[in-house]
Coordinates of C-alpha atoms in Angstrom, one line a residue:
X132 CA 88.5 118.3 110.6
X133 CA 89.1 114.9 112.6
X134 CA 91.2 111.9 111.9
X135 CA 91.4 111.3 108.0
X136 CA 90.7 114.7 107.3
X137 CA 93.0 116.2 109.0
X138 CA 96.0 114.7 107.7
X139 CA 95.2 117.1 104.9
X140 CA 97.0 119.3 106.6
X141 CA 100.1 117.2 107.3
X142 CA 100.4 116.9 103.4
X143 CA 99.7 120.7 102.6
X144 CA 102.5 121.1 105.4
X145 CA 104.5 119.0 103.2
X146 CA 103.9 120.9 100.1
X147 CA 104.9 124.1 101.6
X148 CA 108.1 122.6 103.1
X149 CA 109.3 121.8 99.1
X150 CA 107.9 124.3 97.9
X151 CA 110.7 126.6 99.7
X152 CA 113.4 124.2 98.4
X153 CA 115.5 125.8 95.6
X154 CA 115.4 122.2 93.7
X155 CA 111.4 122.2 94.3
X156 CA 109.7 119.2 92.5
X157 CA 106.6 121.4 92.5
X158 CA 105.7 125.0 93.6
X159 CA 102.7 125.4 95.9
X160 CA 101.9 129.0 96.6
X161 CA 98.4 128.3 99.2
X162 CA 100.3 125.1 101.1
X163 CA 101.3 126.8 104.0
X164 CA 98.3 128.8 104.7
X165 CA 96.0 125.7 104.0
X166 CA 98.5 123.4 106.5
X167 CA 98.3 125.9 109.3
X168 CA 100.3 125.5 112.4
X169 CA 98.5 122.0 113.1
X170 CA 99.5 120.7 109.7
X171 CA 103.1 121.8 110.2
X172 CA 102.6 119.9 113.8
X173 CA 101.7 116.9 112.1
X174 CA 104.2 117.4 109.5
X175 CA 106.9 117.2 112.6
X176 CA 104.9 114.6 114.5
X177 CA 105.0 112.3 111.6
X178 CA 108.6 112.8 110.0
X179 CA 110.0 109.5 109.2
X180 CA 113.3 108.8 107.4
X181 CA 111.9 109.2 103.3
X182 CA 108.5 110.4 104.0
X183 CA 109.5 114.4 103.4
X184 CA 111.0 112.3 100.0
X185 CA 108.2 110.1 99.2
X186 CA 105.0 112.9 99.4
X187 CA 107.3 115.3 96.7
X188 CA 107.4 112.4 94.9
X189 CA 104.1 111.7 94.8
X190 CA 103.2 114.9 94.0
X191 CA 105.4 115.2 91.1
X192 CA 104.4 111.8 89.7
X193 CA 100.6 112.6 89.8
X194 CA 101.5 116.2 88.2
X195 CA 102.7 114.3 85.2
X196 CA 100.2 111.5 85.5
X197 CA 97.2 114.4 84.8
X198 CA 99.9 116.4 82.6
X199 CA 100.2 113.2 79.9
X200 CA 96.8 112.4 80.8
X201 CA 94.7 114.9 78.7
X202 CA 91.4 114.1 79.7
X203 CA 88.2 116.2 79.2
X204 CA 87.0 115.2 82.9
X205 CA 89.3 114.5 86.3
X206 CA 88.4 113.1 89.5
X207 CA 90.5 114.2 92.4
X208 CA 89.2 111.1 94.6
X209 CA 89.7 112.6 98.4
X210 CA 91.1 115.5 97.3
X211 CA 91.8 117.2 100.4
X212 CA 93.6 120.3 100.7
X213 CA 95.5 119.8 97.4
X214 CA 95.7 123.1 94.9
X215 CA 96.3 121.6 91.6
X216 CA 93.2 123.1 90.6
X217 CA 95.6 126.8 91.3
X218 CA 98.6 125.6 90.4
X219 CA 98.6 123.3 87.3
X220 CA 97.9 124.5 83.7
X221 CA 95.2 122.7 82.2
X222 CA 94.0 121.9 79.1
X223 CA 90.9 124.1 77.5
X224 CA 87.7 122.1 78.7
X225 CA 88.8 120.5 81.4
X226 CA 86.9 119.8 84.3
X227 CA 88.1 119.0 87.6
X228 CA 85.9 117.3 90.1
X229 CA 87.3 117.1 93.7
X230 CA 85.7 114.9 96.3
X231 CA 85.9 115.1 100.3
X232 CA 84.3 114.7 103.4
X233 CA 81.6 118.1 103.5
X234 CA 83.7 119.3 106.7
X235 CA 86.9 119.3 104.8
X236 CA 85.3 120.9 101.1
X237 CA 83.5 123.4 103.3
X238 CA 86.8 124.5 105.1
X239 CA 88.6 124.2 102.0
X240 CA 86.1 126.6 99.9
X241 CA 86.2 129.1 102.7
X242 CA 89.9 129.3 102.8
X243 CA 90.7 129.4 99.9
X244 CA 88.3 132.3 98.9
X245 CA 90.0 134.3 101.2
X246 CA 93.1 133.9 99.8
X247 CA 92.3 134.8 96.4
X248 CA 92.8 131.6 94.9
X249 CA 92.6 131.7 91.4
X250 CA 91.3 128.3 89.5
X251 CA 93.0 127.7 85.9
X252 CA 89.9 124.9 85.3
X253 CA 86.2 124.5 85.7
X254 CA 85.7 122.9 89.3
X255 CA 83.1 121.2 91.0
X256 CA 84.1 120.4 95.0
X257 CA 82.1 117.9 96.1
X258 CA 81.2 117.0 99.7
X259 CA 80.7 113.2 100.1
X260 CA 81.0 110.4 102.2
X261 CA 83.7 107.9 99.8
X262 CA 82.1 104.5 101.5
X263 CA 78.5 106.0 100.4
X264 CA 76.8 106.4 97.1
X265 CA 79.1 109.3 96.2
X266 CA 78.5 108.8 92.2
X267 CA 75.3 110.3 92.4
X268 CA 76.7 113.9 93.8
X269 CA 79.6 113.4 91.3
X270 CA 76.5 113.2 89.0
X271 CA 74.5 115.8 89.7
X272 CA 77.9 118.0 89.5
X273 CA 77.9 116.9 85.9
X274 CA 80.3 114.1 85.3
X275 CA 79.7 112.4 82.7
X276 CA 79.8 108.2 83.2
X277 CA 80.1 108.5 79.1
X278 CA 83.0 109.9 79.1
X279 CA 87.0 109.0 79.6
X280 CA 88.0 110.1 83.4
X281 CA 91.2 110.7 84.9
X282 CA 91.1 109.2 88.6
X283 CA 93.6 110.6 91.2
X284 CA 93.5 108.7 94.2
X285 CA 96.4 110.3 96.2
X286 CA 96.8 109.5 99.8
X287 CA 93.6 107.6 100.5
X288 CA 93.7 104.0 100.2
X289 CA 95.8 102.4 103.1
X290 CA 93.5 104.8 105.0
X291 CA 90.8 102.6 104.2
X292 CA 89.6 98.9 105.6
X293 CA 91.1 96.4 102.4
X294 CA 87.1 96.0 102.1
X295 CA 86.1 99.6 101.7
X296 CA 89.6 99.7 99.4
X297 CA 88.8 97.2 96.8
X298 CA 85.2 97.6 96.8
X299 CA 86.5 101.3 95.7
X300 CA 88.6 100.1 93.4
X301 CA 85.9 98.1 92.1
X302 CA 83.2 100.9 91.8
X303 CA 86.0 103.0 90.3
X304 CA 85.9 100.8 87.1
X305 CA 82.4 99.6 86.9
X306 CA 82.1 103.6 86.9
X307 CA 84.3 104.5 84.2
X308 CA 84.0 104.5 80.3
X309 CA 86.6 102.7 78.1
X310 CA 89.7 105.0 78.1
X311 CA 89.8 106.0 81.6
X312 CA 92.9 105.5 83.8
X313 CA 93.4 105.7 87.5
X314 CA 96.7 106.9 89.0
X315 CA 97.6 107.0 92.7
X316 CA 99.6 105.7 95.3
X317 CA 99.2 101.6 97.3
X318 CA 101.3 101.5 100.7
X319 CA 103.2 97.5 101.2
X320 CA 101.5 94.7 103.6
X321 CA 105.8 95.2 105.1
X322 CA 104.8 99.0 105.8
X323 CA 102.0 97.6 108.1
X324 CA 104.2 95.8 109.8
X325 CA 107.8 96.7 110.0
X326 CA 109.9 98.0 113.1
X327 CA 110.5 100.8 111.2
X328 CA 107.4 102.3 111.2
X329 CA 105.3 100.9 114.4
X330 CA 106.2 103.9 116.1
X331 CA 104.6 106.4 113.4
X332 CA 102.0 103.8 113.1
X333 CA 101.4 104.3 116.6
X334 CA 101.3 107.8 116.4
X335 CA 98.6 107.9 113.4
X336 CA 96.2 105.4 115.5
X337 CA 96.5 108.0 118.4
X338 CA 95.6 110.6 116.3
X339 CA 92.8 108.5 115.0
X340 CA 93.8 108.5 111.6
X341 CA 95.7 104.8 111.3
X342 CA 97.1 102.8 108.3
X343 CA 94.5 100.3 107.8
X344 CA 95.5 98.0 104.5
X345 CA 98.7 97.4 103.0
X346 CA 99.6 95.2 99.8
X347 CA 102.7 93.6 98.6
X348 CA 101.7 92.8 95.7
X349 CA 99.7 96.1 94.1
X350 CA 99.1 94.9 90.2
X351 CA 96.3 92.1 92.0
X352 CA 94.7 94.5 93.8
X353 CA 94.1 96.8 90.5
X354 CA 93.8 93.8 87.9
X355 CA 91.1 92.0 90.0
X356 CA 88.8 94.9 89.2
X357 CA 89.5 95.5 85.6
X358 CA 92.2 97.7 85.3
X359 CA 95.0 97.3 82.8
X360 CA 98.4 98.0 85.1
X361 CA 100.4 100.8 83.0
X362 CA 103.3 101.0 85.1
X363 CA 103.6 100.7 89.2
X364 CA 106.4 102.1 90.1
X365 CA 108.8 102.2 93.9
X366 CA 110.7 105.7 95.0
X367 CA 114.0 105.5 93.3
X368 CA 112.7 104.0 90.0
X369 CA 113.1 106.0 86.5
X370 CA 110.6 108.3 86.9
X371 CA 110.0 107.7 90.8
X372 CA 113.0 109.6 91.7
X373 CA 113.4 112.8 90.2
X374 CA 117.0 113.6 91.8
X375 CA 115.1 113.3 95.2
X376 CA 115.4 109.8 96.4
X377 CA 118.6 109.6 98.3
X378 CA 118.7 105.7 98.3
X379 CA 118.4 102.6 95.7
X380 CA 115.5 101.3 95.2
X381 CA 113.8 98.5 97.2
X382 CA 113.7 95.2 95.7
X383 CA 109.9 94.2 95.2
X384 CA 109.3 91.9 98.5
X385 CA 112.1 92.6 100.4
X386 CA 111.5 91.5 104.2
X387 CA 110.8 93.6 107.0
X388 CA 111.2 97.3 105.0
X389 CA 108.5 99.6 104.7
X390 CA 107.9 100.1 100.6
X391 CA 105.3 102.7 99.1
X392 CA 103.8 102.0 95.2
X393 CA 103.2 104.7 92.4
X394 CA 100.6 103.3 89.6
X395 CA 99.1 104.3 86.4
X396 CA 96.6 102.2 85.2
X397 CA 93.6 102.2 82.5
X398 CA 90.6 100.6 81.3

């Protein structure tokens, strides 16, 4: 696993690290053998001030995005290493779909049968290429384009050049049947470039696995598509904190600060 990929394990390191926490947001059981020792090395390589904060946040937010969600189908859309599939208690009939570079759902399937992971849903893991025609493998896995989905695009989209972004954003509605909804996380145009974070920008790029696109202004980059904006929401907000933010939140816009977005939206 290279670049991208591997920051899988960076996240799974993170998962592990609350999971230990006697407040935990969440309780992941698999994180820390999925993470490794790179992913705990890339977990200290990339420690900012409110990163540890922001990626339990995340986490929790999308657990109760797919928990008030109650679709019949789910999309995790570059899943990586997550373990909601283990970990979450679904709904009868649900199926989860989870998309990733092959390398990654190969490793993934491989590790986690030997660690006697236990799935609480049907799954499908899909290895695909996200900039490719990956709807037809989604396909062939048996989604149904007829149906309502549930879109979790966690941790993917400043990855991506704001091309490959929107266009996904795009095929993400053209894709989906009235009642769908897409929840995930948009990083800030001041993330890309703030003094705060050139130095873990830095880091990423030589790790080949840089911050690409940022937006200030996240309800245009969903509404140009389609998508009806539920709620988009910054760390610290009602229901973006949890008792784990240790600071206010950020005004919207505010100069020269690094600012990461939480949305829910639907067609």
């Amino acid at each position: 696993m290279n670049g991208v990929s591997a920051t899988a394990r960076w996240t799974a390191a993170a998962r592990a690290d609350e999971t230990r926490r006697d407040d935990a947001l969440f309780t992941d059981d698999l994180a820390a053998d999925l993470a490794g020792p790179e992913g705990f090395a890339r977990y200290e390589r990339y420690a900012n001030p409110g990163t540890t904060e922001f990626l339990a946040i995340r986490t929790r937010y999308l657990d109760e995005a797919i928990a008030s969600t109650p679709l019949p189908q789910v999309v995790l859309v570059a899943a990586g290493l997550d373990t909601r599939s283990v970990r979450l208690t679904w709904p009868p009939g649900t199926v989860l779909y989870e998309l990733d570079h092959a390398d990654l759902i190969d490793w993934k399937e491989k590790r986690l049968a030997e660690l006697g992971a236990r799935h609480t849903c049907e799954r499908h893991a899909i290895g695909t290429d996200l900039t490719g025609p990956w709807d037809e493998p989604l396909r062939a896995a048996g989604w149904d384009p007829s149906a309502p989905t549930l879109w979790i695009a966690e941790g993917l989209l400043f990855y991506l050049p704001e091309e490959d972004a929107r266009t996904l954003l795009a095929r993400l509605a053209s894709l989906s049947a009235p009642g769908s909804v897409l929840a995930g996380d948009l990083l800030s145009h001041q993330s890309m470039v703030s003094e705060f974070t050139q130095e873990g920008l830095r880091r990423l790029r030589e790790d080949g696995c840089p911050w690409l696109w940022g937006t200030d202004d996240p309800e245009e980059a969903l509404t140009g598509f389609g998508w009806t904006v539920e709620e988009v929401k910054v760390p610290g907000e009602d229901g973006a904190a949890f008792d784990r933010w240790p600071w206010p939140p950020l005004p919207r816009g505010t100069e020269g600060l690094p600012m990461n977005f939480l949305f829910t939206a639907s067609l």
